[in-house]
Short mmCIF file of C-alpha atoms and ligand atoms in Angstrom, two decimals:
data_model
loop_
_atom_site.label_atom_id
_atom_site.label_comp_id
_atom_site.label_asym_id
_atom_site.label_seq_id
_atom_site.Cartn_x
_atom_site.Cartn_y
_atom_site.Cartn_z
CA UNK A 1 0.00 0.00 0.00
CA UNK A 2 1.43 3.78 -1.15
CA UNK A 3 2.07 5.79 2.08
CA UNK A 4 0.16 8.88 2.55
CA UNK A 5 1.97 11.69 1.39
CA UNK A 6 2.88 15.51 3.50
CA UNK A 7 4.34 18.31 2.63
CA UNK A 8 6.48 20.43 4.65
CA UNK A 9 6.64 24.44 3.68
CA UNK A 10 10.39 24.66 4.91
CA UNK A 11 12.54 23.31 6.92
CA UNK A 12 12.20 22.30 10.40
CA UNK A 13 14.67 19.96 12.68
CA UNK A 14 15.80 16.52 10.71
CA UNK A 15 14.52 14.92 13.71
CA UNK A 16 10.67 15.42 13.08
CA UNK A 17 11.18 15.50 9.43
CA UNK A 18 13.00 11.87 9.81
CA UNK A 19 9.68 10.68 12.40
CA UNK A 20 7.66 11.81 9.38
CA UNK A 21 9.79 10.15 7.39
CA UNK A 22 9.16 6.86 9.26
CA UNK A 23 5.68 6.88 8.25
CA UNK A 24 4.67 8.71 4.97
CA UNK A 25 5.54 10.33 1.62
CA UNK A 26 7.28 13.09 2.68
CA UNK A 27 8.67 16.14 0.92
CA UNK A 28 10.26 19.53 1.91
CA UNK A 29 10.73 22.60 0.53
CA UNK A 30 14.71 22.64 1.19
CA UNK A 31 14.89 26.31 0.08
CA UNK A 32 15.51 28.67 3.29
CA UNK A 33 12.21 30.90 2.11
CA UNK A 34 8.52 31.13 2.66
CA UNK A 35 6.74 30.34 -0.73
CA UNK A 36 4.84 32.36 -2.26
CA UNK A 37 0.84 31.58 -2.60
CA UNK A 38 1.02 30.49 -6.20
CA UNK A 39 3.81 27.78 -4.89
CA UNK A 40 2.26 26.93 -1.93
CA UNK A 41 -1.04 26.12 -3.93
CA UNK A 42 1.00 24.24 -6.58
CA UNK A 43 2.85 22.33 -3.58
CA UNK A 44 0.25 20.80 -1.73
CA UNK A 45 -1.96 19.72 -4.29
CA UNK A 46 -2.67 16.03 -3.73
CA UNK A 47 -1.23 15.87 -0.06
CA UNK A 48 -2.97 14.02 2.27
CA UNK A 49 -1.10 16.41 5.24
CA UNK A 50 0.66 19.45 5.05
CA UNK A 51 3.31 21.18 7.68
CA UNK A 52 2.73 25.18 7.20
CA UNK A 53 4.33 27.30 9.15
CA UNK A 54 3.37 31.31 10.52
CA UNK A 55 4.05 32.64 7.26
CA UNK A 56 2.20 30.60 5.08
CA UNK A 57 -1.66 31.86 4.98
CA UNK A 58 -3.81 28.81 4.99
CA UNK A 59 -6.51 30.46 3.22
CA UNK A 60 -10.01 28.36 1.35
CA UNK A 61 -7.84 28.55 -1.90
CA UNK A 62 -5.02 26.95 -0.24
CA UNK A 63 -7.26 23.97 1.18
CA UNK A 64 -8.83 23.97 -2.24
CA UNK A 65 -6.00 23.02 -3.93
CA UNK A 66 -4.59 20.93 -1.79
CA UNK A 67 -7.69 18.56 -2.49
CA UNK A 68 -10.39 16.19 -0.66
CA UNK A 69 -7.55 13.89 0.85
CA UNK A 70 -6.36 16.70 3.05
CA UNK A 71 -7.34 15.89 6.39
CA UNK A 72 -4.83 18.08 8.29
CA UNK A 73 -2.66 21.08 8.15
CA UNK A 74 -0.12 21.04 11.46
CA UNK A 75 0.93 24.83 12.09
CA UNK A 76 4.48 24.71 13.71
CA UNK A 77 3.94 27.27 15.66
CA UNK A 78 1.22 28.27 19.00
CA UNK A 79 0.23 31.23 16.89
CA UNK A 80 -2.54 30.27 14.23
CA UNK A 81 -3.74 33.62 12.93
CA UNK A 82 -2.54 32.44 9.56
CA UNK A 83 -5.03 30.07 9.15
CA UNK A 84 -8.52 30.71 7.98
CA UNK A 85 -10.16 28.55 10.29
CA UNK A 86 -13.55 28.63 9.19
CA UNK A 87 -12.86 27.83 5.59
CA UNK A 88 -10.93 24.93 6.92
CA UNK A 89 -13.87 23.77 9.11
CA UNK A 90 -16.53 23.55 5.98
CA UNK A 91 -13.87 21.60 4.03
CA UNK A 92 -13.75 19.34 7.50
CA UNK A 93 -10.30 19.79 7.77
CA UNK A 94 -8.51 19.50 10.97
CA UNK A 95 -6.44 22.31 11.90
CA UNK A 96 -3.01 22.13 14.50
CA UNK A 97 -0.88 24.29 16.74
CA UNK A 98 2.18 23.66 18.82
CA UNK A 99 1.00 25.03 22.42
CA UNK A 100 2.85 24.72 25.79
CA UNK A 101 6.52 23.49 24.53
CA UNK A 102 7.59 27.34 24.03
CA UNK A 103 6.38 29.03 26.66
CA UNK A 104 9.94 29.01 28.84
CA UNK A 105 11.77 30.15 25.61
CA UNK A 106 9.34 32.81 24.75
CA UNK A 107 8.86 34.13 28.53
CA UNK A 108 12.62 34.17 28.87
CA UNK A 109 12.96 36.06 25.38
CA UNK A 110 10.65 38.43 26.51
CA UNK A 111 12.69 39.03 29.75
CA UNK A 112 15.87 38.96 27.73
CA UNK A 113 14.22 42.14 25.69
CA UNK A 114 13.03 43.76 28.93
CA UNK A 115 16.03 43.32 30.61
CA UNK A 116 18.38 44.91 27.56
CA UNK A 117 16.31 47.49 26.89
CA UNK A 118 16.17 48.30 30.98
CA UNK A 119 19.76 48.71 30.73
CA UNK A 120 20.34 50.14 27.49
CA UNK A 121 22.20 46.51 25.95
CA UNK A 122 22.33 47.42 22.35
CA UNK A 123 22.98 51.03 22.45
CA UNK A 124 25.72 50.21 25.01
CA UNK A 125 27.42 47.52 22.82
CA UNK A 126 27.07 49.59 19.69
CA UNK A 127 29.15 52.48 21.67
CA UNK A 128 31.85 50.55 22.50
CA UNK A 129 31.76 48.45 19.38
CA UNK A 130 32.30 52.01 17.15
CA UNK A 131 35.54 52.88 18.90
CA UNK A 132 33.46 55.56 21.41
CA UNK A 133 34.57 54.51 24.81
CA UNK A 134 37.00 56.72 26.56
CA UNK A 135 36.55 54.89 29.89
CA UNK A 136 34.54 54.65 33.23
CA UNK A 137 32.11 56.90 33.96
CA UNK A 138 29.32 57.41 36.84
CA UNK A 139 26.84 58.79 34.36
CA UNK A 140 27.30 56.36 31.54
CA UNK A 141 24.68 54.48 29.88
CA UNK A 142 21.79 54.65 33.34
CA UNK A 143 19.31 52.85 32.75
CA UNK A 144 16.48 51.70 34.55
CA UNK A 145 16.01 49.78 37.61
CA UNK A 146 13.82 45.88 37.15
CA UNK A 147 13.80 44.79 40.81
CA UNK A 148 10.43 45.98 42.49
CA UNK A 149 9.16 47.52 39.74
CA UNK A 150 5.61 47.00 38.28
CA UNK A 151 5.44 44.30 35.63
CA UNK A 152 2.29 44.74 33.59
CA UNK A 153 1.11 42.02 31.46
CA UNK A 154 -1.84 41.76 28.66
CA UNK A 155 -3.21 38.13 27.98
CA UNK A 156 -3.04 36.00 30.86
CA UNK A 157 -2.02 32.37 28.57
CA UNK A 158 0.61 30.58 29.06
CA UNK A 159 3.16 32.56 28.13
CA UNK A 160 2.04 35.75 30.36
CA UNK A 161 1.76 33.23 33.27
CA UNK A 162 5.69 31.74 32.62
CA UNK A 163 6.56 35.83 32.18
CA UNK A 164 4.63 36.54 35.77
CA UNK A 165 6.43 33.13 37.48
CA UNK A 166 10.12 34.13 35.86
CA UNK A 167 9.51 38.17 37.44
CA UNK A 168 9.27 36.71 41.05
CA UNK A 169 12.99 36.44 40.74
CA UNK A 170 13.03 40.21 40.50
CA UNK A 171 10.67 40.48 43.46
CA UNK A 172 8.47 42.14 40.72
CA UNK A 173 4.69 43.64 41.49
CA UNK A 174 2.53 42.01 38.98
CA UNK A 175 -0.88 43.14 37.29
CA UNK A 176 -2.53 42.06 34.59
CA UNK A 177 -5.66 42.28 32.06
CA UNK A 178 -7.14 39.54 30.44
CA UNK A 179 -10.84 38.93 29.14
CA UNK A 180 -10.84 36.69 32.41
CA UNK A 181 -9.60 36.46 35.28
CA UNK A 182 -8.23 33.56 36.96
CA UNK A 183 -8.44 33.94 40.58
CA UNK A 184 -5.87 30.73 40.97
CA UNK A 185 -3.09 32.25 39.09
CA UNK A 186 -3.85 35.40 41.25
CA UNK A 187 -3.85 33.22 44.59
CA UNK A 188 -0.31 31.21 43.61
CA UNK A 189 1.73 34.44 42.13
CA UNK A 190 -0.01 37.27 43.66
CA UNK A 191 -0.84 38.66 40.24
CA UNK A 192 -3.50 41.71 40.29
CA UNK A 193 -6.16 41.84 38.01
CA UNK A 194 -6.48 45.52 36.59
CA UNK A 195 -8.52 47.13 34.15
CA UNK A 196 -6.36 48.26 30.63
CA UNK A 197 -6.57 51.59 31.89
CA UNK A 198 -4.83 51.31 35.01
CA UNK A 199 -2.47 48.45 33.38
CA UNK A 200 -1.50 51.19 31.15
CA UNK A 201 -1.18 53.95 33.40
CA UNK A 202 0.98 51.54 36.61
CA UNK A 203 2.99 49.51 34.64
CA UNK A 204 6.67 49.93 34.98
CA UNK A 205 7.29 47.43 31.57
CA UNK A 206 4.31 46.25 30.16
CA UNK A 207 4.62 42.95 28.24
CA UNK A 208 2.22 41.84 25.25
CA UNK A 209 1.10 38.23 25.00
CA UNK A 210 -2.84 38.16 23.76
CA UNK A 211 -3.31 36.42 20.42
CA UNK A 212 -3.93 38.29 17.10
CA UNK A 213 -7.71 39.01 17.15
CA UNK A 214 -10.01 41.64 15.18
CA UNK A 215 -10.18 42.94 19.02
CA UNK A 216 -6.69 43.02 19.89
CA UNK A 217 -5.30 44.47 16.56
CA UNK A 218 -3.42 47.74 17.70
CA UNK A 219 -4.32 46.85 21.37
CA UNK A 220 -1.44 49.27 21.75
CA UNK A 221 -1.60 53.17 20.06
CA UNK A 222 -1.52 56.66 20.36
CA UNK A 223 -4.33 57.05 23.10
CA UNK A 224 -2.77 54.23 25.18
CA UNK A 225 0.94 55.44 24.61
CA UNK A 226 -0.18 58.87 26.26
CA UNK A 227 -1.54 57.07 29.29
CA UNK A 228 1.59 54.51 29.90
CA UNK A 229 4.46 56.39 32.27
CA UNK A 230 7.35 57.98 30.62
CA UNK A 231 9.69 55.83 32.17
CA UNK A 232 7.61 52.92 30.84
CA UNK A 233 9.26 49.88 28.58
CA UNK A 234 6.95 48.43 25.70
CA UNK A 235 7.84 44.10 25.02
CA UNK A 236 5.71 42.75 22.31
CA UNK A 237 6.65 39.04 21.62
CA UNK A 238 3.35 38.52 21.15
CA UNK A 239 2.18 38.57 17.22
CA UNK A 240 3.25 42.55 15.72
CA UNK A 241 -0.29 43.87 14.74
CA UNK A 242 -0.95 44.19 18.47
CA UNK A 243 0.57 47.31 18.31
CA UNK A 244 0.40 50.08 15.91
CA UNK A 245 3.92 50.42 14.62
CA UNK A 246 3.51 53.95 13.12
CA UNK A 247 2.08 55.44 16.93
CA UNK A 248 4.90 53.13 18.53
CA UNK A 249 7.64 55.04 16.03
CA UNK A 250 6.22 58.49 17.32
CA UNK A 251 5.87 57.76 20.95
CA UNK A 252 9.30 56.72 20.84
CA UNK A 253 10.75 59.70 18.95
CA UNK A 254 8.78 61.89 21.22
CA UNK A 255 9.90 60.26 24.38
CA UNK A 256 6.66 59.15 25.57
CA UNK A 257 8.02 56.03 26.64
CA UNK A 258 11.48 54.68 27.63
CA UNK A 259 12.05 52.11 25.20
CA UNK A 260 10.85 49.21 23.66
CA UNK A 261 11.19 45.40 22.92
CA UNK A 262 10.20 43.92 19.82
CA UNK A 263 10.29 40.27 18.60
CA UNK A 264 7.60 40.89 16.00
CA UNK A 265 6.40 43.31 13.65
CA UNK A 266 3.29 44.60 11.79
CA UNK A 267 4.25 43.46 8.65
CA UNK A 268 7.15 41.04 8.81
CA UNK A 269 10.11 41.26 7.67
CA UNK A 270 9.64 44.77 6.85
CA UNK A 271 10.30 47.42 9.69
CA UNK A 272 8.26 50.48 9.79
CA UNK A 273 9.87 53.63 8.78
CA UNK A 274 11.88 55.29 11.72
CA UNK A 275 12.38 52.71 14.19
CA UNK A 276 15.35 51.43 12.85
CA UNK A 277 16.70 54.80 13.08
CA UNK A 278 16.27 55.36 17.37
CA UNK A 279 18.36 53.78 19.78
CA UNK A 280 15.61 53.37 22.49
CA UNK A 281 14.25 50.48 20.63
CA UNK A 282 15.45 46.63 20.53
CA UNK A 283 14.44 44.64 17.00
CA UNK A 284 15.21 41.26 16.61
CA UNK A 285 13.59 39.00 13.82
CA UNK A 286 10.67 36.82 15.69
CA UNK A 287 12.94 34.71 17.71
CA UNK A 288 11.33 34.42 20.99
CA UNK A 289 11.47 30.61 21.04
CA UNK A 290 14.48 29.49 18.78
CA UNK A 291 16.01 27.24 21.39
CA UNK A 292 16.99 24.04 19.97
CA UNK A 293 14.67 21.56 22.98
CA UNK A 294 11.84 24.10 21.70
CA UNK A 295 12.31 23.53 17.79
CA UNK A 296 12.02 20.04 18.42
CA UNK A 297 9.72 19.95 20.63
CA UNK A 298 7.07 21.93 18.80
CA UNK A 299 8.23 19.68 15.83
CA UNK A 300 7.18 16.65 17.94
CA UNK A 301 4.03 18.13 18.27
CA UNK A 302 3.25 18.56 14.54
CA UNK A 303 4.40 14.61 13.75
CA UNK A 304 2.15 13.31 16.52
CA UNK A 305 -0.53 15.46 15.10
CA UNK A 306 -0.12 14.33 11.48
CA UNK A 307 0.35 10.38 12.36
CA UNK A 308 -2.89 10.58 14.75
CA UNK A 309 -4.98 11.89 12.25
CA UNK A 310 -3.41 9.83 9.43
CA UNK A 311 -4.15 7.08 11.50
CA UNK A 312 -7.69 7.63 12.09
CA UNK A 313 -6.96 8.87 15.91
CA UNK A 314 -7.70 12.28 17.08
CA UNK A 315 -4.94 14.73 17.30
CA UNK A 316 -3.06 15.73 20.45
CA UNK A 317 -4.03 19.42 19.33
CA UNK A 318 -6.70 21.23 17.10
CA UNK A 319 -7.78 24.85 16.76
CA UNK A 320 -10.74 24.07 15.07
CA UNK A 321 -12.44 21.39 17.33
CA UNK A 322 -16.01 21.80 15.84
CA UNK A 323 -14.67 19.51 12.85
CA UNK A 324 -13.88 16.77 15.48
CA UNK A 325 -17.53 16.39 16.19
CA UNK A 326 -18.40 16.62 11.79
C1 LIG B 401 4.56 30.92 17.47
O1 LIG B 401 4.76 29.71 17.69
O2 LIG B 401 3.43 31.37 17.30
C2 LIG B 401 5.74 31.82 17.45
O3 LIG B 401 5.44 33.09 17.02
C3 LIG B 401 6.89 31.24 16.66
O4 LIG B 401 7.34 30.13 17.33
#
């Protein structure tokens, strides 16, 4: 009997692509690049299981080319804002994510951003780095102090929680707003529940970890920059439309916060005009949980998704449960 066949969208660690390997068709697209929607249509036609990643956009079209044998689409990634989950649910199509293997990589990231830009890392590196040190001095690069301050936090998941259990080791005040509260979390940590307002308006370094929603694009902007303290750090790790990029630009230029973090972007890979250009921001390239355990493990996720299904068994994850029940 043929083996069902999968395709992968680019590659992840030989170790899940070899566990696929064990059990299907597999192929890869070996180029280091996303593909574009014409290849990615042309690519999955006749798979029976395909491996996208955040940058592919699993749209109806997609699904529709890919064919009736399609049972499931494994995102490797938590995030799943790429995927259009309701044209995926008419086509009964099961739809995966990779949640609760990167929470400790992406809660440390984000406290490897809020640290740096606490204490001025990259503008401090770049000095030296451009021949401008002339030697010790009491004034030099002062940052901001971490220990005691207020750590505010938006979405309450797992990775807020990690973020809230990793700032105990800087004696940190925590608050938080979520669409719910969870009393427990408050009871174990000592997290406070707070209205956005007054999250905006107390927090020391407020950290960003809701999902990309209609309701949480530009969460962050202009009217909420003006009510944040200007001492305040920004750290978005979260998905980049949470914040309004061109308000975050200004409110940085005009000093209306400290700094800012930023693993992710509004429209990725491009940068929005300006902020490459100020020194009170940090930009890396959406790397809050490249660690190699966390590669693999999210990869583990997607094989035991795809070989359940496959195999007639339900998978260990699904975004779209409603199609469990078709
Ligand atoms: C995710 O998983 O959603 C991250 O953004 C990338 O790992």
């Amino acid at each position: 009997m043929s083996k069902a066949s999968v395709y992968v969208t680019r590659l992840i660690p030989q170790e899940n692509i070899d566990a696929l390997r064990s059990e299907f068709d597999v192929e890869v697209n070996m180029e280091d690049r996303a593909l574009s929607p014409a290849e990615l249509k042309e690519k999955v036609r006749g798979k029976s299981a395909v491996v996208s990643l955040l940058t592919d956009n699993i749209t109806g079209d997609v699904l529709d080319a890919a064919g009736p044998q399609c049972k499931i689409v494994a995102n490797y990634a938590v995030g799943f804002n790429n995927f259009d989950l309701k044209a995926a649910t008419a086509r009964k199509i099961i739809l995966t994510n990779t949640p609760g293997v990167l929470d400790d990589a992406t809660a440390t990231h984000t406290f490897t951003l809020l640290l740096s830009v606490a204490r001025r890392i990259a503008e401090a590196d770049k000095f030296v780095r451009t021949g401008k040190w002339q030697g010790w001095s009491p004034m030099f690069f002062v940052g901001l102090d971490v220990d005691r301050r207020t750590l505010g936090i938006a979405g309450l998941g797992r990775i807020g929680k990690n973020v809230a259990r990793k700032a105990r080791g800087f004696d940190m005040r925590i608050i938080y707003n979520d669409v719910q509260r969870d009393q427990a979390f408050e009871a174990e940590s000592g997290a406070v529940f707070v209205d956005k307002d007054t999250l905006l308006r107390e927090s020391d370094y407020l950290t960003l970890h809701v999902p990309l929603l209609p309701e949480t694009r530009h969460y962050i902007s202009t009217a909420e920059f003006k009510k944040m303290k200007r001492t305040a750090v920004l750290i978005n790790a979260s998905r980049g439309p949470v914040v309004d990029e061109k308000a975050l630009v200004e409110a940085l230029r005009e000093k209306l916060i400290f700094g800012a973090g930023l693993d992710v972007f509004e429209n990725e890979p491009s940068i929005e005009p300006g902020l490459m250009e100020l020194d009170n921001v940090i930009i890396v390239p959406h790397v809050a949980s490249a660690t190699p355990d966390t590669r693999i493990a999210m990869g583990n996720i997607v094989v035991a998704n795809i070989s359940n299904v496959l195999n007639g068994r339900q998978p260990v994850t699904c975004v779209n449960p409603e199609v469990l029940k078709i």
